């Protein structure tokens, strides 16, 4: 009943904001406030929308209210021998599942198991009219209606207030082993690509400063065979490394310099300027340093990718995300208007005019 | 949309002829007759004309021209869709993408293939086989269906529990909008800036844009695969075994179920050696390295036996594996021999409801006086009940349709969906009113307008109008009614 009341009150607040045309800043745990352009508007929080609604081991599905702590969800899944395959970064203890979906961010396993949006099965949202809507469902296969649920992934709260999400989960791997190799960037990229084309149980790769780490996860036999095929011994305490990478607690992420996130086709050539950390077999490249904004964006575009100014003290006027073409931006604005006709939710967070 | 006057029609046809290569516009009755339906053959209509563009520029030109003229356009791949997504209309141009059938690029290093929409699903896997790679989604029609159609329907197949649907296996599209503008959605990176239009477009049944190019993800072929054939003396026990497999942390490469009626129909066909006294059989496949498969098969067999399997046979070689699967693959045609007609349904439910839903379908058999064979993707909770009937017996077709409708409503009541993989098309428009409330349908119409303001792309498909739902009598816009009685509406 408490949740029903809370949903009702959130709907009323949104309707009131719509009447008075006040912007609303949606927030879960606030752990990703840094991401995107500076949040604006009156705070609309999911603090009271907590709790796991449904989680059964035989279903590989979890339904939780948006304000539920990511940590609580992961703990429950661990008890069932399951996990969120995309390893969403928390960036703070208060991170919520709603925030994870809204940011769409993924951790080290993404390149090998799929992105957050691949695991979104359903959402419940309150739109800009204050209406509670439900899209998708709790089943793995569902092609009825447009896939609005996945559209919410990474939309940074610009389309509506997520109130409940349903995600697909996966079994935890039985065995895991991390191998270490000394390689320069070009060779690391080549190896990651070659290995990904073979049926190996890769679950994460990361390269920085001449050191390539490769995580293998799966059945005992598969991990053992892959370890023999690739050579080397399992690295002790590697779990902590992957956790630190996922949470950006490695020394690389410490510095005050701007941090760029380049999403590129994995086979894009090695980057030569700035301090570089590679993930996802080369498809995710972190670049730390004060670099020319237009130059980085042009470089990313040239290879078919995009560049985000992930962390920085000052953000460029066109926003931290890779600018869209005029037609694409216009389409984005039309889509936004379907859900949020008055532009209440997180204005400017994703793009200045969205 | 009212039918255009014949002079306007001929103007559009004449303009299309001028815009496209000779022979690319068909309007004579005998030429357009083959396009009058897709695989949902009970819906037939001759289109205004059929156009066969041969490249992206021609696709865009057709769209721009039809947009200007206010003439609807329906895109069509191989016409294998089961829900009537490509059913023509007499006032619309049917655009076949069959001539856009080139594989533009295969990059084994990047493990991608860039293909035109008319490329057949299986042709992709064949083209990359020499690199040890394949394209994972394998709908049953993969020999004929095209990747463009797969994108439109978000097609699955028997391996999607482990390897995902189309949406999980595409990296980028080029699409043409109804205005004839070509947009690039992604370009080979693992994510894209802004909204995830790749996900939104996948499964949009040709209502938002026409795909002109698809970049698919290729994956390494597993070293080996083995399948377990497990027999059960009750369909409820078999349903429970499916849940147990998943709860044990196993993701089979395929997990399919057949009931007694299907087994009996299939066995004389393929001689797979299925146990004819079983109430249900499960096919449970493991793939990976030889050691991995060995380890997993032992684990699977243990779970299946504990769950009550009366018999478990593990395929000893590729020939035996193919034989075990042969029955599953021949199931639809084999069931087709049991009665003059059958109606193939496609609903999905949470796995834990399998037993209850199958029991309820049994009871409906006597209610409707029709038999129903069940063969389906058990691991995904995706049912394909095959309702047997004889169209020549008065009322049987109507009874079959009512039977099917009740099964779909049952799926929704159990938290599932009216379509797991076949799409809504024209077939399930009414059932959409059961699954979605008025406001969600309004959002779908809004999304449609954001791409296609005048409603010219594949109009009347996939999303019912609110008026239709009101007439169907199943739209529940008031608080406290199905489909989501637990939801407050305000």
PDB file of C-alpha atoms in Angstrom, chain B residues 289-399:
ATOM      1  CA  UNK B 289      34.487 -27.172 -25.796  1.00  0.00           C
ATOM      2  CA  UNK B 290      34.442 -30.965 -25.610  1.00  0.00           C
ATOM      3  CA  UNK B 291      35.394 -30.946 -21.911  1.00  0.00           C
ATOM      4  CA  UNK B 292      32.872 -28.259 -21.086  1.00  0.00           C
ATOM      5  CA  UNK B 293      30.076 -30.125 -22.845  1.00  0.00           C
ATOM      6  CA  UNK B 294      31.051 -33.360 -21.094  1.00  0.00           C
ATOM      7  CA  UNK B 295      30.872 -31.610 -17.705  1.00  0.00           C
ATOM      8  CA  UNK B 296      27.583 -29.876 -18.487  1.00  0.00           C
ATOM      9  CA  UNK B 297      25.842 -32.937 -19.914  1.00  0.00           C
ATOM     10  CA  UNK B 298      26.560 -34.874 -16.717  1.00  0.00           C
ATOM     11  CA  UNK B 299      25.103 -32.035 -14.670  1.00  0.00           C
ATOM     12  CA  UNK B 300      22.043 -31.708 -16.931  1.00  0.00           C
ATOM     13  CA  UNK B 301      21.321 -35.428 -16.816  1.00  0.00           C
ATOM     14  CA  UNK B 302      21.556 -35.435 -13.038  1.00  0.00           C
ATOM     15  CA  UNK B 303      19.037 -32.563 -12.770  1.00  0.00           C
ATOM     16  CA  UNK B 304      16.666 -34.110 -15.314  1.00  0.00           C
ATOM     17  CA  UNK B 305      16.657 -37.484 -13.554  1.00  0.00           C
ATOM     18  CA  UNK B 306      16.136 -35.869 -10.172  1.00  0.00           C
ATOM     19  CA  UNK B 307      13.231 -33.909 -11.688  1.00  0.00           C
ATOM     20  CA  UNK B 308      11.567 -37.184 -12.656  1.00  0.00           C
ATOM     21  CA  UNK B 309      12.771 -38.074 -16.151  1.00  0.00           C
ATOM     22  CA  UNK B 310      11.878 -41.684 -16.875  1.00  0.00           C
ATOM     23  CA  UNK B 311      14.608 -41.983 -19.463  1.00  0.00           C
ATOM     24  CA  UNK B 312      17.616 -39.909 -20.605  1.00  0.00           C
ATOM     25  CA  UNK B 313      19.534 -40.511 -23.817  1.00  0.00           C
ATOM     26  CA  UNK B 314      22.626 -38.478 -24.624  1.00  0.00           C
ATOM     27  CA  UNK B 315      23.532 -38.134 -28.286  1.00  0.00           C
ATOM     28  CA  UNK B 316      26.705 -40.119 -28.954  1.00  0.00           C
ATOM     29  CA  UNK B 317      27.659 -38.488 -32.230  1.00  0.00           C
ATOM     30  CA  UNK B 318      26.589 -35.795 -34.671  1.00  0.00           C
ATOM     31  CA  UNK B 319      24.300 -38.181 -36.553  1.00  0.00           C
ATOM     32  CA  UNK B 320      22.400 -39.070 -33.427  1.00  0.00           C
ATOM     33  CA  UNK B 321      22.218 -35.423 -32.379  1.00  0.00           C
ATOM     34  CA  UNK B 322      20.766 -34.541 -35.779  1.00  0.00           C
ATOM     35  CA  UNK B 323      18.245 -37.383 -35.424  1.00  0.00           C
ATOM     36  CA  UNK B 324      17.103 -36.194 -31.992  1.00  0.00           C
ATOM     37  CA  UNK B 325      16.614 -32.701 -33.387  1.00  0.00           C
ATOM     38  CA  UNK B 326      15.003 -33.880 -36.618  1.00  0.00           C
ATOM     39  CA  UNK B 327      11.719 -34.525 -34.858  1.00  0.00           C
ATOM     40  CA  UNK B 328      11.641 -31.091 -33.326  1.00  0.00           C
ATOM     41  CA  UNK B 329      12.405 -29.496 -36.656  1.00  0.00           C
ATOM     42  CA  UNK B 330       9.751 -31.534 -38.454  1.00  0.00           C
ATOM     43  CA  UNK B 331       7.178 -30.964 -35.735  1.00  0.00           C
ATOM     44  CA  UNK B 332       5.054 -28.365 -37.495  1.00  0.00           C
ATOM     45  CA  UNK B 333       4.708 -30.233 -40.793  1.00  0.00           C
ATOM     46  CA  UNK B 334       4.202 -33.522 -38.935  1.00  0.00           C
ATOM     47  CA  UNK B 335       1.429 -32.060 -36.817  1.00  0.00           C
ATOM     48  CA  UNK B 336       0.016 -30.737 -40.065  1.00  0.00           C
ATOM     49  CA  UNK B 337      -0.764 -34.338 -41.066  1.00  0.00           C
ATOM     50  CA  UNK B 338      -3.006 -34.838 -38.030  1.00  0.00           C
ATOM     51  CA  UNK B 339      -5.718 -32.508 -39.297  1.00  0.00           C
ATOM     52  CA  UNK B 340      -6.530 -30.569 -42.464  1.00  0.00           C
ATOM     53  CA  UNK B 341      -5.581 -27.275 -40.789  1.00  0.00           C
ATOM     54  CA  UNK B 342      -3.721 -26.050 -37.788  1.00  0.00           C
ATOM     55  CA  UNK B 343      -3.406 -22.673 -36.165  1.00  0.00           C
ATOM     56  CA  UNK B 344       0.046 -21.909 -34.760  1.00  0.00           C
ATOM     57  CA  UNK B 345      -0.020 -19.735 -31.663  1.00  0.00           C
ATOM     58  CA  UNK B 346       2.897 -17.893 -30.101  1.00  0.00           C
ATOM     59  CA  UNK B 347       2.633 -16.777 -26.506  1.00  0.00           C
ATOM     60  CA  UNK B 348       5.230 -16.476 -23.789  1.00  0.00           C
ATOM     61  CA  UNK B 349       4.967 -17.051 -20.059  1.00  0.00           C
ATOM     62  CA  UNK B 350       7.276 -17.185 -17.058  1.00  0.00           C
ATOM     63  CA  UNK B 351       8.830 -20.645 -16.962  1.00  0.00           C
ATOM     64  CA  UNK B 352       7.359 -21.388 -13.547  1.00  0.00           C
ATOM     65  CA  UNK B 353       3.842 -21.208 -15.061  1.00  0.00           C
ATOM     66  CA  UNK B 354       4.533 -23.807 -17.784  1.00  0.00           C
ATOM     67  CA  UNK B 355       2.789 -26.681 -16.040  1.00  0.00           C
ATOM     68  CA  UNK B 356      -0.273 -24.642 -15.054  1.00  0.00           C
ATOM     69  CA  UNK B 357      -0.710 -23.166 -18.523  1.00  0.00           C
ATOM     70  CA  UNK B 358      -0.289 -26.530 -20.255  1.00  0.00           C
ATOM     71  CA  UNK B 359      -2.907 -28.016 -17.926  1.00  0.00           C
ATOM     72  CA  UNK B 360      -5.289 -25.167 -18.723  1.00  0.00           C
ATOM     73  CA  UNK B 361      -4.777 -25.713 -22.464  1.00  0.00           C
ATOM     74  CA  UNK B 362      -5.690 -29.403 -21.945  1.00  0.00           C
ATOM     75  CA  UNK B 363      -8.968 -28.307 -20.381  1.00  0.00           C
ATOM     76  CA  UNK B 364      -9.657 -25.883 -23.231  1.00  0.00           C
ATOM     77  CA  UNK B 365      -9.372 -28.798 -25.689  1.00  0.00           C
ATOM     78  CA  UNK B 366     -12.622 -30.240 -24.381  1.00  0.00           C
ATOM     79  CA  UNK B 367     -14.232 -26.826 -24.054  1.00  0.00           C
ATOM     80  CA  UNK B 368     -13.648 -26.043 -27.731  1.00  0.00           C
ATOM     81  CA  UNK B 369     -13.854 -29.638 -28.960  1.00  0.00           C
ATOM     82  CA  UNK B 370     -10.509 -29.269 -30.753  1.00  0.00           C
ATOM     83  CA  UNK B 371      -7.144 -30.909 -30.210  1.00  0.00           C
ATOM     84  CA  UNK B 372      -4.017 -28.946 -29.507  1.00  0.00           C
ATOM     85  CA  UNK B 373      -0.448 -30.182 -29.924  1.00  0.00           C
ATOM     86  CA  UNK B 374       2.295 -28.473 -27.945  1.00  0.00           C
ATOM     87  CA  UNK B 375       5.819 -28.105 -29.179  1.00  0.00           C
ATOM     88  CA  UNK B 376       7.821 -25.147 -27.970  1.00  0.00           C
ATOM     89  CA  UNK B 377      10.857 -23.293 -26.713  1.00  0.00           C
ATOM     90  CA  UNK B 378      10.440 -24.425 -23.121  1.00  0.00           C
ATOM     91  CA  UNK B 379      13.615 -22.773 -21.888  1.00  0.00           C
ATOM     92  CA  UNK B 380      12.337 -19.363 -22.960  1.00  0.00           C
ATOM     93  CA  UNK B 381       8.772 -19.983 -21.794  1.00  0.00           C
ATOM     94  CA  UNK B 382       7.721 -19.452 -25.420  1.00  0.00           C
ATOM     95  CA  UNK B 383       4.701 -21.617 -26.268  1.00  0.00           C
ATOM     96  CA  UNK B 384       3.643 -22.669 -29.747  1.00  0.00           C
ATOM     97  CA  UNK B 385       0.325 -24.434 -29.249  1.00  0.00           C
ATOM     98  CA  UNK B 386      -0.856 -25.895 -32.561  1.00  0.00           C
ATOM     99  CA  UNK B 387      -4.630 -25.982 -32.634  1.00  0.00           C
ATOM    100  CA  UNK B 388      -5.922 -28.633 -35.022  1.00  0.00           C
ATOM    101  CA  UNK B 389      -9.070 -28.010 -37.000  1.00  0.00           C
ATOM    102  CA  UNK B 390     -10.796 -28.508 -40.317  1.00  0.00           C
ATOM    103  CA  UNK B 391     -11.673 -25.300 -42.107  1.00  0.00           C
ATOM    104  CA  UNK B 392     -14.292 -27.149 -44.129  1.00  0.00           C
ATOM    105  CA  UNK B 393     -16.302 -28.009 -41.047  1.00  0.00           C
ATOM    106  CA  UNK B 394     -18.568 -25.066 -40.232  1.00  0.00           C
ATOM    107  CA  UNK B 395     -17.528 -23.124 -37.145  1.00  0.00           C
ATOM    108  CA  UNK B 396     -14.247 -24.975 -36.645  1.00  0.00           C
ATOM    109  CA  UNK B 397     -12.071 -22.104 -37.848  1.00  0.00           C
ATOM    110  CA  UNK B 398     -13.912 -19.680 -35.598  1.00  0.00           C
ATOM    111  CA  UNK B 399     -13.596 -22.099 -32.669  1.00  0.00           C
TER     112      UNK B 399
END
